[in-house]
Short mmCIF file of C-alpha atoms (C1' of nucleotides) in Angstrom, two decimals:
data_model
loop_
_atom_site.label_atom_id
_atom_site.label_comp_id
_atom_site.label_asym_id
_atom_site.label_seq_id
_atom_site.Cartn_x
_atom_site.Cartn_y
_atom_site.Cartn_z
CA UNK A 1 -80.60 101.40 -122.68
CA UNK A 2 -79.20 104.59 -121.49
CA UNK A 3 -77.21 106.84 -123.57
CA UNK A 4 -74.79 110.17 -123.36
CA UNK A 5 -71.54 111.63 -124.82
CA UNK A 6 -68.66 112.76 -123.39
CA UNK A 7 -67.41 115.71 -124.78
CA UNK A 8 -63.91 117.01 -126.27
CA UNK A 9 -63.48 119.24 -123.16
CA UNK A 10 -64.08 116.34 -120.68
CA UNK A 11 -61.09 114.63 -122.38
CA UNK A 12 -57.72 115.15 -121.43
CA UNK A 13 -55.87 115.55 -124.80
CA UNK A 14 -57.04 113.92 -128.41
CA UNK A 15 -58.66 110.58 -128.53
CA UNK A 16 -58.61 107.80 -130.93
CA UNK A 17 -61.19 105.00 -130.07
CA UNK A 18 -60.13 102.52 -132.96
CA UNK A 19 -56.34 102.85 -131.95
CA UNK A 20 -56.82 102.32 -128.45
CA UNK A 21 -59.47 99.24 -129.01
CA UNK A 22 -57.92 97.76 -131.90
CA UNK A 23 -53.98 97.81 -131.19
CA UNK A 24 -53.87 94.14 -129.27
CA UNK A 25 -54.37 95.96 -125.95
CA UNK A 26 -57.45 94.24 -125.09
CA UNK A 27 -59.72 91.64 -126.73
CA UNK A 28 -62.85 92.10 -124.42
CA UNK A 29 -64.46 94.77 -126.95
CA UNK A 30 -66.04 93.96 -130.48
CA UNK A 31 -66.88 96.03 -133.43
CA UNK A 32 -70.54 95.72 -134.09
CA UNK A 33 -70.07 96.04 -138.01
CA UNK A 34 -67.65 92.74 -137.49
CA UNK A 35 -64.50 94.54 -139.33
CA UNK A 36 -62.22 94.76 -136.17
CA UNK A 37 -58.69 94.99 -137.19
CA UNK A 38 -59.81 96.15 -141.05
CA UNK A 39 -57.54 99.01 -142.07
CA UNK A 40 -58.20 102.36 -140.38
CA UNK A 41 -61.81 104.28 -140.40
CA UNK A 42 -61.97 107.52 -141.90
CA UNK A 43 -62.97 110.20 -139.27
CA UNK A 44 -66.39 110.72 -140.22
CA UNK A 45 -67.93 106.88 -140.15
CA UNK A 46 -66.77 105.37 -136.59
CA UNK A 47 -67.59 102.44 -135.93
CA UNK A 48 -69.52 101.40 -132.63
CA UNK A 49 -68.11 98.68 -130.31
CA UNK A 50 -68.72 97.07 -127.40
CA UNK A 51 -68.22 94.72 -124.48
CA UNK A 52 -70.34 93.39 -121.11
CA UNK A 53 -68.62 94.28 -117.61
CA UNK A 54 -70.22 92.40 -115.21
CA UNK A 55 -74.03 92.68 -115.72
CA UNK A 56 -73.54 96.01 -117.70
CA UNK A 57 -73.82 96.19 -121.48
CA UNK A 58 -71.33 99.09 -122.68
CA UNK A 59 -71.38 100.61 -126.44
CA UNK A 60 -69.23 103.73 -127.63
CA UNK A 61 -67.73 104.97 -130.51
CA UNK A 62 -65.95 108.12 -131.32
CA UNK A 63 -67.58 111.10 -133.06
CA UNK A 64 -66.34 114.67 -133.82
CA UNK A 65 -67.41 116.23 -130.54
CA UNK A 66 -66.00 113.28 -128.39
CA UNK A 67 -67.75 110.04 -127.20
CA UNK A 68 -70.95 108.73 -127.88
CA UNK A 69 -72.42 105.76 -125.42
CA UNK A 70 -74.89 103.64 -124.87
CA UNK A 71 -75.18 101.38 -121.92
CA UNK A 72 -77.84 99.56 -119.03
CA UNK A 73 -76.77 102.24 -117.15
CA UNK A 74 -74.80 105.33 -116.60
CA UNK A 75 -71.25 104.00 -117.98
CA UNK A 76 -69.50 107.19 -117.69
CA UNK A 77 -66.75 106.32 -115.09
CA UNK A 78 -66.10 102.73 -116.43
CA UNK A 79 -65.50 104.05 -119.97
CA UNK A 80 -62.92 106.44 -118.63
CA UNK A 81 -61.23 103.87 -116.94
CA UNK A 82 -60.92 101.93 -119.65
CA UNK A 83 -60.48 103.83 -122.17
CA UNK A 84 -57.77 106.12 -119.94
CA UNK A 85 -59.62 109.42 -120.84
CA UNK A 86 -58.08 110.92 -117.54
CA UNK A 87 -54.69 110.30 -118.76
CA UNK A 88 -53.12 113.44 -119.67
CA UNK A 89 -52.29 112.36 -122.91
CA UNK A 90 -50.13 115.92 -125.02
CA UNK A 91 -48.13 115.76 -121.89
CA UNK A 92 -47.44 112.20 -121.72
CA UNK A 93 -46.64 112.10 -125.79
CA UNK A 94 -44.53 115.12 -125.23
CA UNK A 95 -42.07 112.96 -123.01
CA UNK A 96 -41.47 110.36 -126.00
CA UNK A 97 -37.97 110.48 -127.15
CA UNK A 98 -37.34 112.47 -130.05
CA UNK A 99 -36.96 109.19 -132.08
CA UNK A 100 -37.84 108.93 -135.97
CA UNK A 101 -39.65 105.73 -135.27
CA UNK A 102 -41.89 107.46 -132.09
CA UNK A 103 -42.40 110.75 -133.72
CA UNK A 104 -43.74 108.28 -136.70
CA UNK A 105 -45.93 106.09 -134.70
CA UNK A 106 -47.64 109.21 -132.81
CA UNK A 107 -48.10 110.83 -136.02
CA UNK A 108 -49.88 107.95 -137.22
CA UNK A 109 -51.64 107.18 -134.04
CA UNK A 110 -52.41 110.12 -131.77
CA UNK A 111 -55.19 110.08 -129.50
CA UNK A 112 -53.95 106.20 -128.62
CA UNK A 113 -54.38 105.64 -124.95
CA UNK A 114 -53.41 103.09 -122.61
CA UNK A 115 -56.50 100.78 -121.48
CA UNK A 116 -57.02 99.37 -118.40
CA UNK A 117 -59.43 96.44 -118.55
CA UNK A 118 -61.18 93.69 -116.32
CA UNK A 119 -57.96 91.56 -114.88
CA UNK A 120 -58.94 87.44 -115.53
CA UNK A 121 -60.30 88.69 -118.52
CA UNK A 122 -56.92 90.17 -119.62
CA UNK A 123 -55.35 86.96 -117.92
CA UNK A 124 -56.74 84.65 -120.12
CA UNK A 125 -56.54 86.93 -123.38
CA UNK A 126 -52.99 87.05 -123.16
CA UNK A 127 -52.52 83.55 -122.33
CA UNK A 128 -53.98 82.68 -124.74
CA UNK A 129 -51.95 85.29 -127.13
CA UNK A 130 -48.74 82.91 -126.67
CA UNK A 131 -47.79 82.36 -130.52
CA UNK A 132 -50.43 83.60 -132.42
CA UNK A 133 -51.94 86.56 -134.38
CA UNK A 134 -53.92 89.30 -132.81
CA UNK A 135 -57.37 88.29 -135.00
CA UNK A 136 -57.25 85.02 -133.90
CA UNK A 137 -56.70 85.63 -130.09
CA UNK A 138 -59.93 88.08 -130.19
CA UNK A 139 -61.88 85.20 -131.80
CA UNK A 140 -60.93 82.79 -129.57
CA UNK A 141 -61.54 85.30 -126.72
CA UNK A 142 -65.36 85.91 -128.53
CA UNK A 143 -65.77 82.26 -128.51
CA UNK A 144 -64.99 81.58 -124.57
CA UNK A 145 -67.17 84.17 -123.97
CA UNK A 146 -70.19 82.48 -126.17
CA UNK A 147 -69.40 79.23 -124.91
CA UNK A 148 -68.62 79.95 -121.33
CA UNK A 149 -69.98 83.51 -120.21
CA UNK A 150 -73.25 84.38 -118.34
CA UNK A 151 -75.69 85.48 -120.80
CA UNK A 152 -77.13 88.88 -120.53
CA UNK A 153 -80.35 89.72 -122.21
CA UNK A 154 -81.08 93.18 -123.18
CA UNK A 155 -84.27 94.16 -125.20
CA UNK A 156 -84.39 90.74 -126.55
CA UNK A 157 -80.76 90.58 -127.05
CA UNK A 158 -78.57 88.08 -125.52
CA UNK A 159 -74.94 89.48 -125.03
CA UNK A 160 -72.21 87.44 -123.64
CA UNK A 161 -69.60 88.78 -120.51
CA UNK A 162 -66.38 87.28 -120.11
CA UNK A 163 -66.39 83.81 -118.23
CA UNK A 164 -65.68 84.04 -114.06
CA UNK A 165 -62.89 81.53 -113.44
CA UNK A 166 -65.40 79.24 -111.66
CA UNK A 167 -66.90 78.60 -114.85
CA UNK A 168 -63.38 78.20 -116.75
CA UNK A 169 -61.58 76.49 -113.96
CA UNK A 170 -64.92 74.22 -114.70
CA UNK A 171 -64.14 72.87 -118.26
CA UNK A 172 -62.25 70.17 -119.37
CA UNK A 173 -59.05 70.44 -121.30
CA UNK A 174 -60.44 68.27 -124.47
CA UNK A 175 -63.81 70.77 -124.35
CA UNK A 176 -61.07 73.70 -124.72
CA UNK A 177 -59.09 72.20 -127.62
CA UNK A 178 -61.71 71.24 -129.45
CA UNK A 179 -62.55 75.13 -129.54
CA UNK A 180 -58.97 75.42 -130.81
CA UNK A 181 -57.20 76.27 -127.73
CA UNK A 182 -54.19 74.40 -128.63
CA UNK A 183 -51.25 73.20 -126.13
CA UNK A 184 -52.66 76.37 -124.31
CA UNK A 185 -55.68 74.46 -123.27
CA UNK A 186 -54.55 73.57 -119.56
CA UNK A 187 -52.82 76.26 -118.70
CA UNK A 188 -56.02 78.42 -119.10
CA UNK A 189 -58.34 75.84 -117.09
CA UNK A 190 -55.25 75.65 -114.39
CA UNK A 191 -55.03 79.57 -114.15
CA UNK A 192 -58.58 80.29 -114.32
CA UNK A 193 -58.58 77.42 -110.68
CA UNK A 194 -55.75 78.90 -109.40
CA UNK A 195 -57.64 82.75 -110.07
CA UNK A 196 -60.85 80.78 -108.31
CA UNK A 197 -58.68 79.89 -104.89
CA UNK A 198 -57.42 83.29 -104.65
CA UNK A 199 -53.48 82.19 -105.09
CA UNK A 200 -53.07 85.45 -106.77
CA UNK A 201 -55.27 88.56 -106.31
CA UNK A 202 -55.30 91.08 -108.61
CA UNK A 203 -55.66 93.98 -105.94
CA UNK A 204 -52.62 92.85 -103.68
CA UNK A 205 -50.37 92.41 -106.69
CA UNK A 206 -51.49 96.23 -107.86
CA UNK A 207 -49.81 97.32 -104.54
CA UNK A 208 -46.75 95.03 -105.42
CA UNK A 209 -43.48 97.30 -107.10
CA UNK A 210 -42.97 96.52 -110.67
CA UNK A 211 -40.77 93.68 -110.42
CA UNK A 212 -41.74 92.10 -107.29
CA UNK A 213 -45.48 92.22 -109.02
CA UNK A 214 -44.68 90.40 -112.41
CA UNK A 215 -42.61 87.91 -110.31
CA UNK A 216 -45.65 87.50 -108.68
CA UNK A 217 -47.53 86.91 -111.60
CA UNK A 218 -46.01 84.21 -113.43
CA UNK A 219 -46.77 82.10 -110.90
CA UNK A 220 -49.66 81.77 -113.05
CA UNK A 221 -50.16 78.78 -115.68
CA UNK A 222 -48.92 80.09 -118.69
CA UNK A 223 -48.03 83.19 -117.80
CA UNK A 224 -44.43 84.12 -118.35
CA UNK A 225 -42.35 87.99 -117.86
CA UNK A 226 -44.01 88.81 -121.41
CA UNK A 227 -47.29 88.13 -120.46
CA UNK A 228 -47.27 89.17 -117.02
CA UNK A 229 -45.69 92.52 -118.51
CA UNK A 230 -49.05 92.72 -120.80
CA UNK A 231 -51.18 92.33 -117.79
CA UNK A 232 -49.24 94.86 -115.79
CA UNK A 233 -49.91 97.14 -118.52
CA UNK A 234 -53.13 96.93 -119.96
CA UNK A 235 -55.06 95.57 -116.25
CA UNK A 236 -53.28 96.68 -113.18
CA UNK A 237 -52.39 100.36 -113.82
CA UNK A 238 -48.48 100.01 -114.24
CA UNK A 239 -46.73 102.20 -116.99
CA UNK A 240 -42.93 100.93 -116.55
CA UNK A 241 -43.65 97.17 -118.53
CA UNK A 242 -42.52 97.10 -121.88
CA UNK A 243 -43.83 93.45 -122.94
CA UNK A 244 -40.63 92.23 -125.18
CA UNK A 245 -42.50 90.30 -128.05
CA UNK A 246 -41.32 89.65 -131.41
CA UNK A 247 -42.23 93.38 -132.57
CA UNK A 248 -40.67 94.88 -129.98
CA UNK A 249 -37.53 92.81 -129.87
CA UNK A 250 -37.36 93.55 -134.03
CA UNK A 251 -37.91 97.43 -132.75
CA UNK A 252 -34.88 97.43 -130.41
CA UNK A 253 -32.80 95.48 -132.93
CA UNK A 254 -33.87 98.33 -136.02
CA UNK A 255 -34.17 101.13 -134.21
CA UNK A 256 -32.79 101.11 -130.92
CA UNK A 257 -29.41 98.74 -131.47
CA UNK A 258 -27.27 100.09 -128.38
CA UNK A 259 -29.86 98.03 -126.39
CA UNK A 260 -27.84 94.82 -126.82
CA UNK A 261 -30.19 91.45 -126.18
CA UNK A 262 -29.82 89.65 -122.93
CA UNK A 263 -31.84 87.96 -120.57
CA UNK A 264 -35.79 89.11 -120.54
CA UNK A 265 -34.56 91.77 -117.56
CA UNK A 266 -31.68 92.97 -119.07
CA UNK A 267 -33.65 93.99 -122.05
CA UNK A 268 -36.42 95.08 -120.58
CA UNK A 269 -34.60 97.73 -118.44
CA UNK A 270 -32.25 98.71 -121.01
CA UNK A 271 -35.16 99.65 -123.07
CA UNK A 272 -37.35 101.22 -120.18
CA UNK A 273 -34.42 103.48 -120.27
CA UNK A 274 -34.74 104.71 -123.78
CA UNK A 275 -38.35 105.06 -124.26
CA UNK A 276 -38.99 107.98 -121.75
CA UNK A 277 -40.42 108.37 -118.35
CA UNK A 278 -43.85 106.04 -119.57
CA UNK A 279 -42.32 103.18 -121.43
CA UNK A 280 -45.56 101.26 -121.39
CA UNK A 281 -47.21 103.98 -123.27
CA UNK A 282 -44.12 104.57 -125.88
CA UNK A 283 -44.39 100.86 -126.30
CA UNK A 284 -48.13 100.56 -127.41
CA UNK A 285 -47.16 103.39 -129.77
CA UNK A 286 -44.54 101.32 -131.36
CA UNK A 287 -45.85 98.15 -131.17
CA UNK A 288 -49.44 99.20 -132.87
CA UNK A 289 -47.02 101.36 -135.50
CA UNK A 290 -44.97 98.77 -136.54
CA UNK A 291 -47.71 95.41 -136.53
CA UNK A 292 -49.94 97.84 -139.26
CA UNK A 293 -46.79 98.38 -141.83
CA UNK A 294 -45.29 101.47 -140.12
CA UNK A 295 -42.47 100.26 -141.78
CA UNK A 296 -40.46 98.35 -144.69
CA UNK A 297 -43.74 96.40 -145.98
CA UNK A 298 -44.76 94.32 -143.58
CA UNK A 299 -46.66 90.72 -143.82
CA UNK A 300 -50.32 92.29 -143.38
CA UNK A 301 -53.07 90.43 -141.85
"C1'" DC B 1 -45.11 72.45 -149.34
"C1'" DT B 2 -42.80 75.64 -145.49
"C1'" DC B 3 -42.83 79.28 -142.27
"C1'" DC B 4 -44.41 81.88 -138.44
"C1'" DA B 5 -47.39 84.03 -134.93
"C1'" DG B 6 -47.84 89.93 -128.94
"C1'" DG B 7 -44.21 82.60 -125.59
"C1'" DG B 8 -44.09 79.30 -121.98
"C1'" DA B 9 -43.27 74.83 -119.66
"C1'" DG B 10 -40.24 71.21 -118.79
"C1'" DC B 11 -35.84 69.51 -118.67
"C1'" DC B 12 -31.06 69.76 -119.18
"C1'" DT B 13 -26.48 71.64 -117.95
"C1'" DA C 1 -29.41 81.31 -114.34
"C1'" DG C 2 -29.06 80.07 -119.32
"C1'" DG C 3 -29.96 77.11 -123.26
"C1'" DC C 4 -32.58 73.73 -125.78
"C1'" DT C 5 -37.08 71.32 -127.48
"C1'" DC C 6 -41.64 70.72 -127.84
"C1'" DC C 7 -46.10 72.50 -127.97
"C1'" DA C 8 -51.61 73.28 -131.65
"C1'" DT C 9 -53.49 75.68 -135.10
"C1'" DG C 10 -54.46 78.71 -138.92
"C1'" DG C 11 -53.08 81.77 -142.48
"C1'" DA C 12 -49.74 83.45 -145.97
#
DNA sequence: CTCCAGGGAGCCT
DNA sequence: AGGCTCCATGGA
């Protein structure tokens, strides 16, 4: 294993590792002391986490200088992809609304960025993320990858990546419920075949506009304008989506009530409106502010 | 026991 | 297009 920092200077604006890693953006990373979504980690005892991108094992965690990685290799430019360290991120937080409710929520959680992780792997997450809580998706996530991924072994560890569709569009649905899949049990095998033919590539819908590319995307088993606004977001680089979940819909209803409910579009661009120039980004903010009790006590998990 | 979770598909008007 | 109803499962 290699290893290497990357330092406060190489970082554009502050950076919060847990934030970013554990705010339901992705579910393709795990803690390594197995407390992911415990409350928040005081400054001075980060914990490590990590995930397997194609054949590459990739640790980091955040110490007072900056990063800190390990990794089979020189993972450098795939950590700041993922982790958006390019991102400008003072002058993207500066554009937030002045809104109580933002100027709370980057309080709370500055240093936050946007990820922007492996797309089937984010497919499947968030199809999977259809009615139910945030631990439970990254457990079922953890156990398609043990049940399903190639095995990597590194220094007599075995590590799991995220399954190829082959190998998912492979299963059967009763072999995915019994895992605990639920109803969503065929429309992850379906997807993952429909991934496998190439009906929808990832790299062509990038290039799509907004719209056009989430219309493109529900096409997809299981994947609805929510969902294919979370892949948007967190996969294929866009910052207008604002995925309209129960938090967010509660948000708009609280704190932003002249955005009256309509249909999914309606809402959606009547809210794009009032978050700034980088709704995506205002919404993470929100959405990770308000799920941890940013608010009137909240049900905690 | 009931209620609800980062919704979506299928079917009906 | 817009409005039902069902869909598994686990945790509070």
């Amino acid at each position: 294993m290699r290893s290497g920092t990357i330092e406060d200077d190489a970082i554009r604006g502050p950076v919060n590792v847990q934030a970013t890693l554990e705010s339901g953006q992705t579910f393709l990373w795990t803690r390594m002391d197995d407390k992911m979504y415990a409350s928040d980690t005081p400054k001075e005892a980060q914990p490590w986490y990590r995930t397997v991108q194609d054949r590459s094992v990739i640790d980091v965690r955040q110490t007072k200088a900056g990063l800190e990685w390990r990794g089979t290799e020189d993972v450098t430019p795939i950590l700041r992809r993922r982790l958006g360290i390019d991102d400008d991120l003072d002058s993207i937080l500066s554009t937030f609304p002045d809104e109580p409710i933002l100027r709370a929520a980057v309080d709370r959680y500055r240093g936050m960025r946007l990820v922007q992780e492996p797309f089937f792997g984010t497919v499947i997450s968030f199809i999977l993320s259809a009615q139910m809580r945030i631990p439970r998706i990254h457990r079922l996530v953890t156990t398609l990858r043990r049940e399903f991924g190639a095995e990597i072994s590194v220094e007599g560890e075995t590590h799991y990546q995220f399954p190829s569709p082959e190998s998912l569009a492979a299963t059967t649905e009763a072999e995915l419920r019994d895992l605990g899949l639920g109803y969503r049990a065929p429309y992850v095998r379906r997807t993952a075949q429909m991934i496998a033919d190439d009906d929808v590539d990832p790299q062509s819908v990038a290039e799509q506009p907004y719209e056009h590319a989430r219309e493109t995307l529900t096409q997809l088993v299981g994947v609805g304008e929510k969902v294919a606004d979370c892949i948007l977001l967190f996969s294929l680089g866009f910052d207008e989506p604002v995925p309209l979940d129960t938090w967010i819909r509660s948000a708009i209803e609280t704190h932003f009530p002249e955005v009256r409910a309509g249909t999914y579009e309606e809402t959606s661009a009547a809210i794009r409106k009032q978050f700034g120039p980088r709704p995506g980004y205002t919404q993470t903010y929100v959405f990770h502010h308000l799920r941890t009790g940013g608010e009137s006590p909240v049900p905690s998990d």
